[in-house]
Amino acid sequence: ELKVEQNPLFLSMQEGKNYTIYCNYSTTSDRLYWYRQDPGKSLESLFVLLSNGAVKQEGRLMASLDTKARLSTLHITAAVHDLSATYFCAIYSGGGADGLTFGKGTHLIIQP
Amino acid sequence: GAGVSQTPSNKVTEKGKYVELRCDPISGHTALYWYRQSLGQGPEFLIYFQGTGAADDSGLPNDRFFAVRPEGSVSTLKIQRTERGDSAVYLCASSQDWGAGELFFGEGSRLTVL
């Protein structure tokens, strides 16, 4: 069974600090997604990582993918309150399964 | 429309009733997905359509759940004999094609079964 594990599941941090969210998965995949979800809202696509070593950055967020280690990271630089949300990673496992498998999400609170 | 549209946004029903949830994908997107998200969890895959056909329905929990997409655009998720455990947010997403990168999600339909 495919497993996608995020760590931590809950994070409270102060503005201006740096932190990293980790996403481990249990099977080979060359396609990993990061989404943001605000309370009561839908999922907003942040990054699509398509190959080993891929790194993408948007503002204070940077995502990377290591397919050999089956690990993706989402790094937050100099956090601001507006980044408070729940962040999900998700992968395609292939093998006939056409849907994304999501992690449980990391609930991030950034305090002024 | 500009984005994925889902109706109703909220639905409260009684145990045993029948429910339909509608999804209108982004125009031109051939791939359509239904997911279910329970409180505090990540979305769980239910079913995927490529055009009019259900290419993968392996995520449907049981035969009370059924989905159609008769003209390859709008899709309806149908739940028969609803149970309290069906309460969740049902999310629809579309993409230009399967695996074509980004999936665009709708706002979801929040189903509450009393």
Tab-separated table of C-alpha atoms in Angstrom:
chain	number	residue	atom	x	y	z
A	1	GLU	CA	0.000	0.000	0.000
A	2	LEU	CA	1.301	3.398	-0.982
A	3	LYS	CA	2.010	5.662	1.969
A	4	VAL	CA	2.745	9.358	1.971
A	5	GLU	CA	3.935	10.691	5.284
A	6	GLN	CA	4.385	14.319	6.179
A	7	ASN	CA	6.403	15.614	9.071
A	8	PRO	CA	5.522	17.529	11.131
A	9	LEU	CA	1.724	17.398	11.086
A	10	PHE	CA	1.473	20.572	13.110
A	11	LEU	CA	3.885	23.461	13.293
A	12	SER	CA	3.706	26.771	15.099
A	13	MET	CA	6.456	29.221	14.332
A	14	GLN	CA	7.253	32.879	14.545
A	15	GLU	CA	7.504	35.317	11.693
A	16	GLY	CA	10.972	35.683	10.287
A	17	LYS	CA	12.035	32.110	11.051
A	18	ASN	CA	12.991	29.396	8.574
A	19	TYR	CA	11.574	25.902	8.597
A	20	THR	CA	11.267	22.761	6.491
A	21	ILE	CA	8.348	20.400	5.979
A	22	TYR	CA	9.210	16.845	4.960
A	23	CYS	CA	7.292	14.469	2.728
A	24	ASN	CA	8.316	10.804	2.541
A	25	TYR	CA	6.649	8.292	0.260
A	26	SER	CA	6.834	4.542	0.066
A	27	THR	CA	7.028	3.755	-3.647
A	28	THR	CA	8.803	5.065	-6.693
A	29	SER	CA	7.296	8.157	-8.248
A	30	ASP	CA	8.635	10.843	-10.506
A	31	ARG	CA	5.832	13.283	-9.993
A	32	LEU	CA	5.222	15.061	-6.718
A	33	TYR	CA	2.850	17.910	-5.952
A	34	TRP	CA	2.637	20.453	-3.174
A	35	TYR	CA	-0.696	22.104	-2.378
A	36	ARG	CA	-1.814	24.783	0.029
A	37	GLN	CA	-5.237	24.781	1.684
A	38	ASP	CA	-6.713	27.651	3.692
A	39	PRO	CA	-9.504	26.858	6.195
A	40	GLY	CA	-12.768	26.128	4.428
A	41	LYS	CA	-11.173	26.582	1.026
A	42	SER	CA	-10.031	24.302	-1.734
A	43	LEU	CA	-6.506	23.275	-2.646
A	44	GLU	CA	-4.188	25.682	-4.393
A	45	SER	CA	-1.366	24.202	-6.433
A	46	LEU	CA	2.064	25.401	-5.341
A	47	PHE	CA	4.603	23.195	-7.093
A	48	VAL	CA	4.817	20.240	-9.448
A	49	LEU	CA	8.149	18.405	-9.236
A	50	LEU	CA	8.787	16.083	-12.148
A	51	SER	CA	12.298	14.719	-11.821
A	52	ASN	CA	14.998	13.766	-9.384
A	53	GLY	CA	16.824	16.828	-8.125
A	54	ALA	CA	14.056	19.197	-9.192
A	55	VAL	CA	13.959	22.414	-7.230
A	56	LYS	CA	11.318	25.097	-7.577
A	57	GLN	CA	10.937	28.381	-5.754
A	58	GLU	CA	8.105	30.845	-5.442
A	59	GLY	CA	8.537	33.736	-3.081
A	60	ARG	CA	9.404	32.434	0.382
A	61	LEU	CA	8.663	28.810	-0.513
A	62	MET	CA	11.079	26.376	-2.092
A	63	ALA	CA	10.367	22.738	-2.900
A	64	SER	CA	12.775	19.976	-3.823
A	65	LEU	CA	12.539	16.329	-4.812
A	66	ASP	CA	14.928	13.434	-4.198
A	67	THR	CA	13.429	10.401	-5.899
A	68	LYS	CA	16.184	8.078	-4.702
A	69	ALA	CA	15.463	8.901	-1.081
A	70	ARG	CA	11.714	9.133	-1.832
A	71	LEU	CA	11.714	12.493	-0.123
A	72	SER	CA	10.462	15.958	-0.912
A	73	THR	CA	10.947	19.062	1.186
A	74	LEU	CA	9.093	22.350	1.355
A	75	HIS	CA	11.302	25.037	2.821
A	76	ILE	CA	9.927	28.269	4.220
A	77	THR	CA	12.266	31.234	4.397
A	78	ALA	CA	11.621	34.188	6.707
A	79	ALA	CA	8.038	33.143	7.344
A	80	VAL	CA	5.216	35.675	7.282
A	81	HIS	CA	1.725	35.365	8.763
A	82	ASP	CA	0.109	35.050	5.313
A	83	LEU	CA	1.770	31.686	4.863
A	84	SER	CA	-0.356	30.192	7.643
A	85	ALA	CA	-2.280	27.312	6.041
A	86	THR	CA	-2.272	23.537	5.704
A	87	TYR	CA	0.260	22.183	3.223
A	88	PHE	CA	-0.170	18.848	1.477
A	89	CYS	CA	2.202	16.809	-0.608
A	90	ALA	CA	0.822	14.256	-3.053
A	91	ILE	CA	2.212	11.786	-5.553
A	92	TYR	CA	1.135	9.652	-8.444
A	93	SER	CA	2.030	6.061	-7.775
A	94	GLY	CA	1.364	4.805	-11.272
A	95	GLY	CA	0.740	1.109	-11.751
A	96	GLY	CA	-2.788	1.699	-12.942
A	97	ALA	CA	-3.772	3.970	-10.092
A	98	ASP	CA	-4.757	7.221	-11.641
A	99	GLY	CA	-5.393	9.320	-8.573
A	100	LEU	CA	-3.042	11.296	-6.428
A	101	THR	CA	-2.233	9.951	-2.981
A	102	PHE	CA	-2.049	12.753	-0.438
A	103	GLY	CA	-0.279	13.048	2.861
A	104	LYS	CA	-2.239	14.052	5.949
A	105	GLY	CA	-1.070	17.631	5.651
A	106	THR	CA	1.045	19.951	7.756
A	107	HIS	CA	-0.974	22.533	9.644
A	108	LEU	CA	1.241	25.610	9.790
A	109	ILE	CA	0.591	28.571	12.063
A	110	ILE	CA	2.874	31.567	11.803
A	111	GLN	CA	2.589	33.977	14.669
A	112	PRO	CA	3.520	37.660	14.480
B	1	GLY	CA	-15.890	29.062	-16.430
B	2	ALA	CA	-12.593	30.269	-15.103
B	3	GLY	CA	-12.267	27.523	-12.520
B	4	VAL	CA	-13.754	24.246	-11.362
B	5	SER	CA	-17.266	24.839	-10.098
B	6	GLN	CA	-19.023	22.566	-7.607
B	7	THR	CA	-22.609	22.606	-6.403
B	8	PRO	CA	-24.020	22.589	-3.858
B	9	SER	CA	-21.385	24.076	-1.613
B	10	ASN	CA	-23.176	22.629	1.404
B	11	LYS	CA	-25.622	19.767	1.669
B	12	VAL	CA	-27.271	18.493	4.828
B	13	THR	CA	-29.260	15.305	4.516
B	14	GLU	CA	-30.670	12.546	6.635
B	15	LYS	CA	-29.302	9.070	6.906
B	16	GLY	CA	-30.653	6.856	4.145
B	17	LYS	CA	-31.333	9.633	1.665
B	18	TYR	CA	-29.958	9.971	-1.876
B	19	VAL	CA	-27.552	12.780	-2.745
B	20	GLU	CA	-26.129	14.188	-5.974
B	21	LEU	CA	-23.087	16.432	-6.136
B	22	ARG	CA	-22.202	18.278	-9.333
B	23	CYS	CA	-18.862	19.284	-10.798
B	24	ASP	CA	-18.299	21.597	-13.758
B	25	PRO	CA	-14.620	21.361	-14.770
B	26	ILE	CA	-12.481	23.919	-16.494
B	27	SER	CA	-13.469	24.164	-20.145
B	28	GLY	CA	-11.371	21.896	-22.329
B	29	HIS	CA	-10.067	19.722	-19.502
B	30	THR	CA	-10.533	16.094	-20.437
B	31	ALA	CA	-9.464	14.611	-17.106
B	32	LEU	CA	-11.801	14.900	-14.105
B	33	TYR	CA	-11.285	13.547	-10.605
B	34	TRP	CA	-13.373	13.194	-7.488
B	35	TYR	CA	-11.757	13.172	-4.054
B	36	ARG	CA	-13.158	13.000	-0.553
B	37	GLN	CA	-11.626	14.904	2.353
B	38	SER	CA	-12.530	14.119	5.927
B	39	LEU	CA	-11.819	16.552	8.724
B	40	GLY	CA	-8.105	16.803	9.462
B	41	GLN	CA	-7.120	14.462	6.648
B	42	GLY	CA	-5.730	14.758	3.161
B	43	PRO	CA	-7.998	14.219	0.168
B	44	GLU	CA	-8.629	10.590	-0.791
B	45	PHE	CA	-9.033	9.607	-4.417
B	46	LEU	CA	-12.446	8.287	-5.453
B	47	ILE	CA	-12.719	8.158	-9.233
B	48	TYR	CA	-11.098	9.465	-12.408
B	49	PHE	CA	-12.717	10.185	-15.754
B	50	GLN	CA	-10.933	10.554	-19.058
B	51	GLY	CA	-13.579	11.994	-21.329
B	52	THR	CA	-16.896	10.264	-20.722
B	53	GLY	CA	-15.575	7.031	-19.302
B	54	ALA	CA	-14.571	6.212	-15.762
B	55	ALA	CA	-10.971	5.164	-16.303
B	56	ASP	CA	-10.348	4.338	-12.660
B	57	ASP	CA	-13.013	3.929	-9.987
B	58	SER	CA	-10.814	2.024	-7.559
B	59	GLY	CA	-11.267	4.635	-4.837
B	60	LEU	CA	-15.041	4.397	-4.551
B	61	PRO	CA	-15.647	2.968	-1.067
B	62	ASN	CA	-18.629	0.758	-1.965
B	63	ASP	CA	-21.473	0.338	-4.424
B	64	ARG	CA	-23.512	3.132	-2.857
B	65	PHE	CA	-21.206	5.552	-4.630
B	66	PHE	CA	-21.473	6.127	-8.355
B	67	ALA	CA	-20.361	8.886	-10.714
B	68	VAL	CA	-21.167	9.807	-14.292
B	69	ARG	CA	-19.870	12.190	-16.903
B	70	PRO	CA	-22.208	11.606	-19.842
B	71	GLU	CA	-20.973	14.316	-22.202
B	72	GLY	CA	-17.366	14.480	-21.130
B	73	SER	CA	-17.747	17.742	-19.258
B	74	VAL	CA	-19.999	18.038	-16.187
B	75	SER	CA	-19.819	15.165	-13.739
B	76	THR	CA	-22.234	14.074	-11.027
B	77	LEU	CA	-21.270	12.056	-7.967
B	78	LYS	CA	-24.221	10.077	-6.669
B	79	ILE	CA	-24.475	8.605	-3.192
B	80	GLN	CA	-27.303	6.237	-2.339
B	81	ARG	CA	-28.587	5.372	1.145
B	82	THR	CA	-26.275	7.889	2.768
B	83	GLU	CA	-24.618	7.015	6.071
B	84	ARG	CA	-23.187	9.297	8.742
B	85	GLY	CA	-19.712	8.148	7.760
B	86	ASP	CA	-20.206	9.680	4.329
B	87	SER	CA	-20.001	13.143	5.880
B	88	ALA	CA	-16.998	14.892	4.335
B	89	VAL	CA	-16.001	17.495	1.784
B	90	TYR	CA	-16.185	16.117	-1.738
B	91	LEU	CA	-13.645	17.772	-4.005
B	92	CYS	CA	-13.610	17.770	-7.769
B	93	ALA	CA	-10.487	18.482	-9.810
B	94	SER	CA	-9.709	18.694	-13.487
B	95	SER	CA	-6.616	18.752	-15.670
B	96	GLN	CA	-5.949	19.077	-19.362
B	97	ASP	CA	-5.121	15.402	-19.525
B	98	TRP	CA	-4.181	12.622	-17.131
B	99	GLY	CA	-0.821	13.291	-15.572
B	100	ALA	CA	-0.522	16.570	-17.450
B	101	GLY	CA	0.945	18.372	-14.499
B	102	GLU	CA	-1.312	20.570	-12.500
B	103	LEU	CA	-4.690	19.555	-11.129
B	104	PHE	CA	-7.135	22.372	-10.479
B	105	PHE	CA	-9.492	21.800	-7.564
B	106	GLY	CA	-12.942	23.183	-6.955
B	107	GLU	CA	-14.132	24.638	-3.647
B	108	GLY	CA	-15.782	21.374	-2.719
B	109	SER	CA	-19.228	20.231	-1.595
B	110	ARG	CA	-19.534	19.782	2.147
B	111	LEU	CA	-21.879	16.872	2.862
B	112	THR	CA	-23.321	16.376	6.318
B	113	VAL	CA	-25.388	13.278	6.976
B	114	LEU	CA	-27.460	13.504	10.153
